[in-house]
XYZ file of C-alpha atoms in Angstrom:
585
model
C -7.611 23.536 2.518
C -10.475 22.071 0.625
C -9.787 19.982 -2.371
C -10.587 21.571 -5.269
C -10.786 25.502 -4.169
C -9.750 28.258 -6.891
C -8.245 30.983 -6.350
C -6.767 29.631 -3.092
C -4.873 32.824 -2.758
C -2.235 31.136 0.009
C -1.675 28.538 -2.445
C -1.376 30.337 -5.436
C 1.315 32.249 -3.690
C 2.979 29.619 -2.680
C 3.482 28.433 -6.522
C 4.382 31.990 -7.481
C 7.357 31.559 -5.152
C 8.350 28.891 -7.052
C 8.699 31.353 -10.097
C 11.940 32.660 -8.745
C 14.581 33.433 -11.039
C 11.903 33.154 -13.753
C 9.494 35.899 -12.240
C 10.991 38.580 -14.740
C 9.991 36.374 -17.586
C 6.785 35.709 -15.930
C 6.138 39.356 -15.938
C 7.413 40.369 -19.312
C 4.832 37.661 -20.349
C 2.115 39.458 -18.316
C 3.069 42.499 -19.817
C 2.605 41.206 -23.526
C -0.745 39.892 -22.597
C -1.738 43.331 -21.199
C -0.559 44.605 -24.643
C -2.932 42.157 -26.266
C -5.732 42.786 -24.429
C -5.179 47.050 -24.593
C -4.898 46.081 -28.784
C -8.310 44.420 -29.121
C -10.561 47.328 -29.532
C -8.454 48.532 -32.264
C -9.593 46.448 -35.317
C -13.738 46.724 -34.779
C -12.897 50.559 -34.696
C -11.037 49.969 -38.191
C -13.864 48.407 -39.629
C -15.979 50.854 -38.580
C -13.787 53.502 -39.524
C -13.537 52.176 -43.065
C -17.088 51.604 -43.527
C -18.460 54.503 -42.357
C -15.688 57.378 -42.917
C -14.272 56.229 -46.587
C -16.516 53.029 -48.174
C -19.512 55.056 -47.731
C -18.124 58.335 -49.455
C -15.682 56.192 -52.090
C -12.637 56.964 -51.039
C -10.565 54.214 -51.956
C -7.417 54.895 -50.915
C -8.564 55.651 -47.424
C -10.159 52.128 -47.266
C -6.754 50.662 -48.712
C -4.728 52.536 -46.291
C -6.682 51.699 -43.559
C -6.860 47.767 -44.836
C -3.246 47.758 -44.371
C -3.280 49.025 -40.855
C -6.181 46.490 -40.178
C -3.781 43.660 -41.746
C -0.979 45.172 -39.577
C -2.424 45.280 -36.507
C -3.550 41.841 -37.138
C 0.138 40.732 -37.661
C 1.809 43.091 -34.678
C -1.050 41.010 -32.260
C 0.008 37.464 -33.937
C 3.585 37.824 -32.980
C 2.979 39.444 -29.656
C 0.420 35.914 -29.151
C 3.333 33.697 -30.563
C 5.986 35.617 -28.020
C 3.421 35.610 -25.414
C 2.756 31.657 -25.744
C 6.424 31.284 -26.048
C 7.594 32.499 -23.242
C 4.728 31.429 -21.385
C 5.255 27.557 -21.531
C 9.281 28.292 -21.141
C 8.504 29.377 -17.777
C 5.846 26.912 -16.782
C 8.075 24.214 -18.138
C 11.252 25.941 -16.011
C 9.232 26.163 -12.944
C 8.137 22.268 -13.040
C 11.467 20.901 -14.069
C 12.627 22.434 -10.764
C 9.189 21.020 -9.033
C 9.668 17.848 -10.587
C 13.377 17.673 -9.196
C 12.735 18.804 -5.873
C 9.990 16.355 -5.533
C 12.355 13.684 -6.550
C 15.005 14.378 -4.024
C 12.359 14.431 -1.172
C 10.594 11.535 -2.191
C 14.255 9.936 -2.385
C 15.279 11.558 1.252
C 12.054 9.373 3.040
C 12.545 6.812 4.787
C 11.732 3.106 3.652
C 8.713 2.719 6.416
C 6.392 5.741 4.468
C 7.612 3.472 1.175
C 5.825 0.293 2.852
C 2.853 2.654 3.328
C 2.005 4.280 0.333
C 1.801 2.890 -3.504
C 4.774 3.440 -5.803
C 1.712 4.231 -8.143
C 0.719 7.268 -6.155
C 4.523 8.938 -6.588
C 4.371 7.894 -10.357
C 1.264 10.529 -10.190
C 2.483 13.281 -8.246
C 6.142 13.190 -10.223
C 4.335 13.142 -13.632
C 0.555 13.808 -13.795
C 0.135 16.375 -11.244
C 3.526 18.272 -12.026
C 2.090 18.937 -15.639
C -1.029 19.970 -13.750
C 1.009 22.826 -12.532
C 2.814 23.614 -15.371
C -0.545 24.689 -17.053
C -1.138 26.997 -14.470
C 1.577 29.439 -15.238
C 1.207 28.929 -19.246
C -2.294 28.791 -19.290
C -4.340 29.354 -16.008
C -3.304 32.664 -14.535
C -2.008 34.669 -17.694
C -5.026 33.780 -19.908
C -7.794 34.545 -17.414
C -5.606 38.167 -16.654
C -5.731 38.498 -20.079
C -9.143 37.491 -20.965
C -10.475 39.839 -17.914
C -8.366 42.576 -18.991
C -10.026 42.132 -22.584
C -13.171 42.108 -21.336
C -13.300 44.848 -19.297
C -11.351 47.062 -22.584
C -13.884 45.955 -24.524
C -16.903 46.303 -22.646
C -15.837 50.213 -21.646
C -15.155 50.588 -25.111
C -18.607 49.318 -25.769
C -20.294 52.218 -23.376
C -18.093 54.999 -24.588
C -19.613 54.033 -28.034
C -22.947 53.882 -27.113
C -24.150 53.122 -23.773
C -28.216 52.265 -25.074
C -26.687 49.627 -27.042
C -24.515 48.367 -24.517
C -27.240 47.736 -21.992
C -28.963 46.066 -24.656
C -26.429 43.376 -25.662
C -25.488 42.687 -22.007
C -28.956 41.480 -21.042
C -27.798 37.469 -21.904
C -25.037 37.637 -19.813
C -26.152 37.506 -16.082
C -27.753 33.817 -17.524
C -24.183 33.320 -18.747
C -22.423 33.970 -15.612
C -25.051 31.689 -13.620
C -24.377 28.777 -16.427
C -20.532 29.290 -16.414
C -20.939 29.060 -12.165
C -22.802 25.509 -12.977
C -20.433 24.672 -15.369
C -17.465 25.638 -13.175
C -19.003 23.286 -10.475
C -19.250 20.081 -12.848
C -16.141 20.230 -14.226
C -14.571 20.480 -10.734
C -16.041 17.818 -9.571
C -15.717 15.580 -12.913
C -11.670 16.673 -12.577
C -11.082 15.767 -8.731
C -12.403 12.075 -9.991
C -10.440 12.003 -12.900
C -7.646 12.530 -10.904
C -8.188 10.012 -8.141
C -8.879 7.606 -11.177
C -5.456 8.041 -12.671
C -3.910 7.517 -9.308
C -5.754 4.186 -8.898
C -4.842 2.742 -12.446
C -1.082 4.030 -12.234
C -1.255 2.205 -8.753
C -3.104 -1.248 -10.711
C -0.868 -1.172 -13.600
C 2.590 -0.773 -11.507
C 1.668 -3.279 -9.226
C 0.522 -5.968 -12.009
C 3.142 -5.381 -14.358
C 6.192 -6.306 -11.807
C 3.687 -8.895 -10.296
C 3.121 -10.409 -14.001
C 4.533 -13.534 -13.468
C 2.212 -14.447 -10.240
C -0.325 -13.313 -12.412
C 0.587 -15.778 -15.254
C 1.572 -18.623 -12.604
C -1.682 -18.551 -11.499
C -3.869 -17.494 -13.932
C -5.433 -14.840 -12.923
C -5.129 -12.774 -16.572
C -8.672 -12.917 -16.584
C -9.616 -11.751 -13.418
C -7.128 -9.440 -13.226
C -7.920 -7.749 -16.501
C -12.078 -7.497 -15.428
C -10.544 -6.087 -12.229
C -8.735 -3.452 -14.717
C -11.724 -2.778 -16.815
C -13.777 -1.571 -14.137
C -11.072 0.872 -12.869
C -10.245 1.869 -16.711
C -14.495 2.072 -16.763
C -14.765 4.825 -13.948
C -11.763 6.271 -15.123
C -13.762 7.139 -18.366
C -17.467 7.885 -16.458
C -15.369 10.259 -14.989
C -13.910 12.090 -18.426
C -17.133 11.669 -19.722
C -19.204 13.749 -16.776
C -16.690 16.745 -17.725
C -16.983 16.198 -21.313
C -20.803 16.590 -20.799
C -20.258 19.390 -18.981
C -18.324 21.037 -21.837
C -20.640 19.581 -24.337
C -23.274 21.888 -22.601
C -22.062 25.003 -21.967
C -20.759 25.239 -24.876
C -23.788 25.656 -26.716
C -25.309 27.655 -24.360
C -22.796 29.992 -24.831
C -23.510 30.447 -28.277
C -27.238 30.578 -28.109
C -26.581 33.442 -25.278
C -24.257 35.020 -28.022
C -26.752 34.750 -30.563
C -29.194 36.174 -28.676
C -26.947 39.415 -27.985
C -26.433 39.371 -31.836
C -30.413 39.303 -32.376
C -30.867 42.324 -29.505
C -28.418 44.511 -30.928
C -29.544 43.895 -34.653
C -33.335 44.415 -33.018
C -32.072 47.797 -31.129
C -29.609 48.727 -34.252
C -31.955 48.857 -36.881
C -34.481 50.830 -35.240
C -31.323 53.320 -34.539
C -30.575 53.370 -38.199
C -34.252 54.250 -39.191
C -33.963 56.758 -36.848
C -30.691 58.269 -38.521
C -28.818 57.803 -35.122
C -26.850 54.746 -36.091
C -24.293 54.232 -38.955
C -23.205 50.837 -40.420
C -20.379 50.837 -39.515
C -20.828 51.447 -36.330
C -23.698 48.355 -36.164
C -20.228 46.257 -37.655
C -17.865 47.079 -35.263
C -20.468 46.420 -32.509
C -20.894 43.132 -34.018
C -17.456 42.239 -33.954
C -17.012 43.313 -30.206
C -20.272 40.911 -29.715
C -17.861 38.418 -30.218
C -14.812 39.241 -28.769
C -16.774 39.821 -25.693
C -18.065 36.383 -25.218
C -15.023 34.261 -26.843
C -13.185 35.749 -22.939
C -15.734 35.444 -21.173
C -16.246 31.357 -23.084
C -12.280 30.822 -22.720
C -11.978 32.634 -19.418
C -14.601 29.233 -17.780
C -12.402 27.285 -19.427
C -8.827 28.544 -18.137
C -10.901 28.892 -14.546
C -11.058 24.995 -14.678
C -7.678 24.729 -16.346
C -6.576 26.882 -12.907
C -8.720 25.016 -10.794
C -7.453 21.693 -12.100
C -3.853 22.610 -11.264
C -4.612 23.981 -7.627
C -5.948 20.438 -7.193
C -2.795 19.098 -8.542
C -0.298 21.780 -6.210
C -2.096 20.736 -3.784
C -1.361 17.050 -3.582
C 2.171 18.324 -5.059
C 2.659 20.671 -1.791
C 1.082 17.707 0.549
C 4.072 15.219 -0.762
C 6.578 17.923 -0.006
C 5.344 18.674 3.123
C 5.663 15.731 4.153
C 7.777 14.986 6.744
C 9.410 11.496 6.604
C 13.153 12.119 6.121
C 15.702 10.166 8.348
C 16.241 12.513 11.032
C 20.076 13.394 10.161
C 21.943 15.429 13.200
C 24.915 13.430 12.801
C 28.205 15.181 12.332
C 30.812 12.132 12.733
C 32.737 11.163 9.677
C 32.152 6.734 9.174
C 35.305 6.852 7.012
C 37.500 5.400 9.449
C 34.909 2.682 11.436
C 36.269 -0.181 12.423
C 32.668 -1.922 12.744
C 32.625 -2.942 16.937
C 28.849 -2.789 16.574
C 26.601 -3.416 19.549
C 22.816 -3.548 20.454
C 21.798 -2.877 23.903
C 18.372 -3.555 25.228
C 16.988 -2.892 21.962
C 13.739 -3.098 20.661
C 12.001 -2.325 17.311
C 8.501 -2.467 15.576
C 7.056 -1.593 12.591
C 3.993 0.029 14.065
C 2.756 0.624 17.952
C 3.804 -1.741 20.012
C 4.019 -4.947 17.365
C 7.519 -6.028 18.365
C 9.524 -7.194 15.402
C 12.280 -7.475 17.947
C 12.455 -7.809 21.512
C 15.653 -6.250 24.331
C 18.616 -7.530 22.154
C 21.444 -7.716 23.902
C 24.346 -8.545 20.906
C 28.151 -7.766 20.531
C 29.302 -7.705 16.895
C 33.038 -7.825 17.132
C 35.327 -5.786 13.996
C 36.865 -7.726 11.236
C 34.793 -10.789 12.225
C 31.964 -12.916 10.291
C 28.469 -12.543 12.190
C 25.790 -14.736 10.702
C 22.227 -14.209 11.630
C 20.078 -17.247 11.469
C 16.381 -18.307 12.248
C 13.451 -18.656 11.111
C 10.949 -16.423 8.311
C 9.315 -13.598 10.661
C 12.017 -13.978 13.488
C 13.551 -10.270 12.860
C 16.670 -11.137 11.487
C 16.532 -8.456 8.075
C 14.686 -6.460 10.447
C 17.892 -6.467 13.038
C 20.531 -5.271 9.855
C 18.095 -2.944 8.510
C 19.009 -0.897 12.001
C 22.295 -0.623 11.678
C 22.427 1.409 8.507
C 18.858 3.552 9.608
C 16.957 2.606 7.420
C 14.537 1.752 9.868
C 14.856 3.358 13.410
C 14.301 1.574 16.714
C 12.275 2.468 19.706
C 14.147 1.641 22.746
C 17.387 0.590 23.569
C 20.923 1.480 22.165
C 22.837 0.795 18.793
C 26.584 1.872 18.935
C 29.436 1.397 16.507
C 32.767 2.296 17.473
C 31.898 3.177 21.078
C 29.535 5.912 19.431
C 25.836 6.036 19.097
C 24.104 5.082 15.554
C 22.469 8.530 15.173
C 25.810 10.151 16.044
C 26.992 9.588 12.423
C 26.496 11.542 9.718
C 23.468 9.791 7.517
C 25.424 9.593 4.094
C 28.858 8.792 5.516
C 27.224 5.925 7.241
C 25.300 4.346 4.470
C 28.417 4.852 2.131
C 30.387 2.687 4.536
C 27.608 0.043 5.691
C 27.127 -1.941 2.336
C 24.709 -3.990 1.766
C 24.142 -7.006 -0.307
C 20.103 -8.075 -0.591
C 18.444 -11.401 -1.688
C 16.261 -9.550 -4.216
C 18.669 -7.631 -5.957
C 17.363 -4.515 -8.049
C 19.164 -3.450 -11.288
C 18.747 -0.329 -12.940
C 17.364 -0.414 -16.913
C 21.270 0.262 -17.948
C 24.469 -1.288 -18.650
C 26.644 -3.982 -16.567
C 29.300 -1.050 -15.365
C 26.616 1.540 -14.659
C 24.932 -0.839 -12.261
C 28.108 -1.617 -10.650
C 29.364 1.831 -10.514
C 25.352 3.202 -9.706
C 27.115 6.010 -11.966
C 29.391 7.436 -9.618
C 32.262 9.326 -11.651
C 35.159 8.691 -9.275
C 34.986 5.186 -10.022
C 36.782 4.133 -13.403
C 36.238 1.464 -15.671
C 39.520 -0.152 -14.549
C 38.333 0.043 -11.226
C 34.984 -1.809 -11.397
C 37.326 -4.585 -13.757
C 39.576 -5.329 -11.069
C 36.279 -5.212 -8.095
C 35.130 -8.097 -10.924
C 38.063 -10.186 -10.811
C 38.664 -9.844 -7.435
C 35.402 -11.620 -6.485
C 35.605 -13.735 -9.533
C 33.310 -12.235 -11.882
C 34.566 -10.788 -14.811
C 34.648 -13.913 -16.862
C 31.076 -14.210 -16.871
C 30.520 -10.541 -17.483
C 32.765 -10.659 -20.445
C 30.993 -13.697 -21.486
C 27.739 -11.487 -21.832
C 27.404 -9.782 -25.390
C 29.379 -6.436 -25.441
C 30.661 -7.180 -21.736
C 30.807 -4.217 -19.266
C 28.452 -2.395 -21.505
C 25.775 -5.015 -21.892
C 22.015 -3.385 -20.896
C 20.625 -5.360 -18.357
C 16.916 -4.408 -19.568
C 14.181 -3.237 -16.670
C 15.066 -4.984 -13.081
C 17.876 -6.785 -14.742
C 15.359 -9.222 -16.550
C 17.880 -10.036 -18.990
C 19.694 -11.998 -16.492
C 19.749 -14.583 -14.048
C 18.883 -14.518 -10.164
C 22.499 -15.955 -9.684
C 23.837 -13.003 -12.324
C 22.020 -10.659 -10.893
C 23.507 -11.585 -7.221
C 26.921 -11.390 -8.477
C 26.700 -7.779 -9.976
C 25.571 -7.117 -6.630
C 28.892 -8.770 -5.168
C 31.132 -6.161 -7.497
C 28.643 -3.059 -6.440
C 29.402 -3.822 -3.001
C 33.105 -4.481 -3.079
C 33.723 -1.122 -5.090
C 31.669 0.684 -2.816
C 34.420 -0.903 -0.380
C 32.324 -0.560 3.060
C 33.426 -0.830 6.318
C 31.174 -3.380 7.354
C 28.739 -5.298 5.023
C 25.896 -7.490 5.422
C 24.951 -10.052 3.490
C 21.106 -10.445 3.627
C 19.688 -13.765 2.068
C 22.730 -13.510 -0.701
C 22.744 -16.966 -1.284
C 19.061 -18.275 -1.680
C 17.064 -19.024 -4.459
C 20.156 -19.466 -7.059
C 21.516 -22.458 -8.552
C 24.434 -24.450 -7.726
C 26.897 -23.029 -10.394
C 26.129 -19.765 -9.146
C 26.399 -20.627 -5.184
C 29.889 -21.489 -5.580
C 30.723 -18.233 -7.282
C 28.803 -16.562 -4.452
C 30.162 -18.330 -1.733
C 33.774 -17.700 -2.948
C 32.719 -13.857 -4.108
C 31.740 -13.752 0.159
C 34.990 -14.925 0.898
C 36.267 -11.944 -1.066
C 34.161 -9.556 0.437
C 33.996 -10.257 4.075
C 38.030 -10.742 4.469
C 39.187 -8.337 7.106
C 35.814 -6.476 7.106
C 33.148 -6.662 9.824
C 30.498 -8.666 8.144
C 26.726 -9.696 8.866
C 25.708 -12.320 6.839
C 21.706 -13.388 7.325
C 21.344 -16.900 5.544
C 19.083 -19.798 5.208
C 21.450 -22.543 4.170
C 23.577 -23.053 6.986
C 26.218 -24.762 4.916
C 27.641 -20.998 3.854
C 28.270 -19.561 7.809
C 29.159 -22.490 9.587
C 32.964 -20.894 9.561
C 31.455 -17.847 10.715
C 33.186 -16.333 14.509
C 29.758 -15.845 15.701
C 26.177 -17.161 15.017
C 23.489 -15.384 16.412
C 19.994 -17.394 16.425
C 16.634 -15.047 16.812
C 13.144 -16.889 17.526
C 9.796 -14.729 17.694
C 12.942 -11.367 17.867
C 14.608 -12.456 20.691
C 18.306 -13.818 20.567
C 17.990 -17.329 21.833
C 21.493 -18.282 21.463
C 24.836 -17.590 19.872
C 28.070 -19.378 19.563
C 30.001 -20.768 16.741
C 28.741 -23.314 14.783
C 30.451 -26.739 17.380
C 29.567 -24.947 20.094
C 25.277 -24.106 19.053
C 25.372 -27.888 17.963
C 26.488 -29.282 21.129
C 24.081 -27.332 22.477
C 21.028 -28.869 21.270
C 19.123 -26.415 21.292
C 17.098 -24.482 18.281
C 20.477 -24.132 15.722
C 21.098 -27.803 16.123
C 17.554 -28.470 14.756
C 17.847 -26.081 12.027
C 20.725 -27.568 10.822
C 19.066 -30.904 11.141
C 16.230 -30.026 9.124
C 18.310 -28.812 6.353
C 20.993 -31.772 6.020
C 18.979 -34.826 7.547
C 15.818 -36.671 7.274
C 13.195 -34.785 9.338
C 12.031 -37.626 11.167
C 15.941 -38.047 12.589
C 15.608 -34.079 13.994
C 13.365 -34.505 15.928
C-alpha cells in the first residue's frame, strides 16, 4: 500500500473492525449526523418564509411564531452537534485505548533481537503519536466528511428544487474549487507524511540523548549535540510550515470562490426581482445556502486530510502489528519442577548471517551447582545465558534442560523459573517494593521483607526515607549502582527461580556494596543451579565449574586449582587481575 493513500478502502476496513463492541455507538453517531445534515435546509427556508410570507404583509405574530421555530431548530441541531461530538470522541477514544493496548502487548511479546534493531524512539511514536492519529479518524475523519457530503448534496437539491436558473448560476466557482481543494489535498499530504517522519526522528534524538546525558556532559558535546537537535527541530518545522502554507492558501481561495457565487447570484437575483420572478426572501435564503454550501465543501478538504493523516498513521500502526517477531512459543511443558541439568550440544549462535557470536559448544551444566562463565569482552559469554532463557535463539546445535529440549517448554513457565540478575540493572519510576515485587499481587509485603533479609538487605532499604515505599525516581537514579544491584538480588530471590544467572552482578560497584553482593550470591545460588558470568575472578573461584570462552569457543573448564595448574588462558586472567602484568606473562 502506498504511504499516504485515502480512502484505502482495505484499510479503512480493517480499522472499522476494530470498532467492535462500539460499532452500535458508531452508528447511532452516524445516524445523528444524518439528522444534522437532513435539518440544514430547514432554517434558510424559515427566513425565507418569514420574509416573504408574513414581514412583507405585517403579520407579526407569524414572524414571532416562526422566530421561535427558527430559534428552536437552532437549539434541537446544537444538542444533536453536542451528542453527536460526544459520542463521537467516546468511541474514537474506546477504539484507541484498545489499539494502544494491543500494540503494547505485541511490542512487549518481540523478541530482544528486533529491540537491537529498531529505535525505542520509533515505538514511543507508534504507541502515542500515531494512535491519536487514528483516534481522529473515527471522531473526526469519516463521520464529518459523511456528514458534510450528506449536507451538501441536501442542500444543493434543495437549491434546484428552488430554482434551478439560479442554481446553475452560483455553481459556476466551484469546478475551480474542486481543482484547488485536489492541489490542496496534495500539499498537505505530502507536508503531513514529513511531519510525521520528523516526529519520529526527534522522539528517536531526544530518547537517545536524554538516557545518554551523562556521556554527553562527560564529554562535552552539549553544543554539538544541541546544533545536531536544531536542525532536526528545523525540518521538523519546514515541514509544519509547507502545510500551514497550504492552509494559508486555500483558505482564501475559498472565500474569494464564495464571494464570487455571492456576486453571481446577487447579479442573476436582481435582474429576477426586476423582472417580478424573484422575492426577497427567497434571494435570503439563497444567500444563506451560499454559505452552508461551501463551509462542507471548505471543512470536508479539511477532514479529507484529517482522514488522510490517520490512514498514514494506521498504516505504520497495522505495519508494527503485523509484525512478526514474537518468540516462537509451541511449548507445552510446565518449568515448575526443573531441576536445572542444562546442556549445550554442538551449538552455535549469531546475531546476524553467519557472524558467529559462538562457535559448537559442547558444555554440561550440572543441577544445584555454581557455573561461572569467564573470558574476555566479545567472547560470547552474556551471549551463551541469554540462550537458555530464549531470549535470543540459536542456529544449530541443541540446548536441553532436564533431558528435554529448550523450545519444549512453555515460554512463560520458563522465564518465570530462569531468573536473571544483569550488570545494568533497570528500575521502574516507582517505589522500593513495587520494583521488587514488578507488581505481582501474589507476593505480599511480608514476603518481599523476609526475600530482603534473607540476602541481607533490608537494613539498607529501611535506611532509605519511607523504606519499602521509597520512589526510586526514572531508572532508579535516586540510587546507587551497588543499591540498585541489590534490589535486583531481592527481585530475583522472590521470583525464587530454578536456576539463576548472575550476569556481570558484581562489576562496577564499590567495595561496601561487593561484600553485600557477594554474600546476597551466597544466598541466592544455595541449592539452585546457578550461572554466574563475572569479571573479578575473586567472586567464582569456589564455583564447581568454570567455563572459559575465547573468540565463542569453550577453551577450557575446570575448577578454579585445576584451570590454574593448567596454565593456560584462566591462569593468565587471574594473573592479570591480582599480579603485576609484567609477572603474567
Amino acid at each position: 500500500m502506498a504511504e499516504g493513500k485515502a480512502f484505502d478502502l482495505s484499510l479503512l476496513r480493517r480499522l472499522y473492525g476494530r470498532s467492535g463492541s462500539y460499532r452500535g455507538l458508531f452508528w447511532v453517531t452516524a445516524g445523528l449526523v444524518m439528522l444534522l445534515a437532513m435539518l440544514s435546509p430547514v432554517r434558510p427556508r424559515l427566513v425565507e418564509d418569514i420574509l416573504d410570507n408574513h414581514l412583507a404583509i405585517g403579520d407579526k405574530e407569524g414572524v414571532v411564531r416562526l422566530t421561535i421555530a427558527f430559534i428552536a431548530i437552532l437549539l434541537v441541531e446544537s444538542v444533536i452537534q453536542f451528542v453527536q461530538t460526544y459520542l463521537a470522541n467516546k468511541v474514537a477514544q474506546s477504539i484507541t485505548l484498545d489499539m494502544r493496548a494491543e500494540l503494547f502487548r505485541h511490542i512487549v511479546s518481540f523478541r530482544l533481537r528486533y529491540f537491537d534493531k529498531t529505535p525505542v524512539g520509533q515505538f514511543v511514536t507508534r504507541l502515542i503519536g500515531d494512535i491519536d492519529g487514528i483516534a481522529e479518524v473515527f471522531s473526526v475523519g469519516l463521520l464529518d466528511i459523511m456528514r458534510d457530503l450528506l449536507k451538501l448534496v441536501v442542500i444543493i437539491t434543495y437549491m434546484f428544487w428552488m430554482d434551478w436558473q439560479m442554481t446553475l448560476i452560483v455553481l459556476i466557482p466551484i469546478p475551480v474549487l474542486f481543482y484547488a481543494t485536489r492541489l490542496f489535498q496534495l500539499a498537505v499530504r505530502r507536508s503531513f507524511q514529513d511531519v510525521r517522519n520528523e516526529v519520529a526522528r526527534i522522539n528517536v534524538f531526544v530518547q537517545e540523548h536524554v538516557t545518554g546525558m551523562n556521556i554527553v556532559q562527560v564529554f562535552n558535546r552539549e553544543e554539538v549535540e544541541s546544533r545536531k537537535f536544531y536542525q532536526i527541530n528545523r525540518e521538523h518545522r519546514n515541514a509544519h510550515i509547507r502545510g500551514i502554507w497550504a492552509y494559508s492558501v486555500f483558505f482564501p481561495v475559498v472565500e474569494l470562490l464564495s464571494a464570487a457565487s455571492i456576486a453571481l447570484m446577487l447579479w442573476w437575483g436582481v435582474g429576477s426581482s426586476l423582472a417580478g420572478d424573484m422575492t426577497p426572501g427567497r434571494l435570503m435564503s439563497f444567500s444563506l445556502f451560499i454559505t452552508m454550501m461551501y463551509r462542507p465543501i471548505r471543512q470536508m478538504a479539511d477532514n479529507f486530510n484529517v482522514l488522510q493523516m490517520g490512514v498514514v498513521n494506521a498504516e505504520r500502526v497495522f505495519k508494527v502489528l503485523d509484525t512478526d517477531q514474537s518468540e516462537i512459543n509451541k511449548g507445552t511443558i510446565d518449568a515448575s519442577s526443573i531441576r536445572g541439568d542444562i546442556e549445550l550440544k554442538n551449538l552455535w549462535f549469531a546475531y546476524d548471517d553467519e557472524n558467529w557470536v559462538l562457535r559448537d559448544i559442547n558444555l554440561a551444566i550440572k543441577p544445584g551447582k555454581m557455573t561461572a562463565i569467564v573470558g574476555s569482552t566479545g567472547s560470547g559469554k552474556s551471549s551463551m545465558v541469554n540462550l537458555i532463557n530464549r531470549f535470543y535463539t540459536f542456529q544449530k546445535g541443541e540446548l536441553i534442560i532436564d533431558g528435554r529440549r529448550v523450545d519444549e517448554y512453555e515460554l512463560t513457565s520458563l522465564r518465570r523459573n530462569v531468573g536473571m540478575v544483569l550488570q545494568d540493572v533497570f528500575l521502574f519510576s516507582d517505589t522500593i517494593f513495587n520494583n521488587i515485587t514488578l507488581k505481582d499481587p501474589s507476593v505480599t509485603r511480608e514476603m518481599a521483607e523476609h526475600a530482603a533479609r534473607e540476602v541481607g538487605v533490608h537494613d539498607f532499604i529501611m535506611s532509605l526515607p519511607g523504606g519499602y515505599d521509597y520512589h526510586v525516581r526514572e531508572r532508579g537514579g535516586m540510587l546507587s549502582v551497588g543499591q540498585r544491584q541489590l534490589i535486583s538480588f531481592v527481585r530475583a530471590y522472590v521470583a525464587s527461580p530454578r536456576i539463576l544467572i548472575l550476569d556481570e552482578a558484581t562489576s562496577s560497584i564499590d567495595p561496601e556494596s561487593e561484600k553485600l553482593i557477594q554474600y546476597a550470591t551466597e544466598r541466592l545460588t544455595q541449592d539452585r543451579t546457578s550461572v554466574v558470568i563475572a569479571h573479578r575472578l575473586s567472586t567464582i573461584q569456589h564455583a564447581d565449574q568454570i567455563v572459559v570462552l575465547h573468540h565463542g569457543e569453550v577453551v577450557e573448564t575446570g575448577t578454579h586449582d585445576e584451570l590454574m595448574a593448567l596454565n593456560g588462558f584462566y591462569k593468565r586472567l587471574f594473573l592479570l587481575q591480582f599480579q603485576d602484568p609484567e609477572n603474567a606473562a
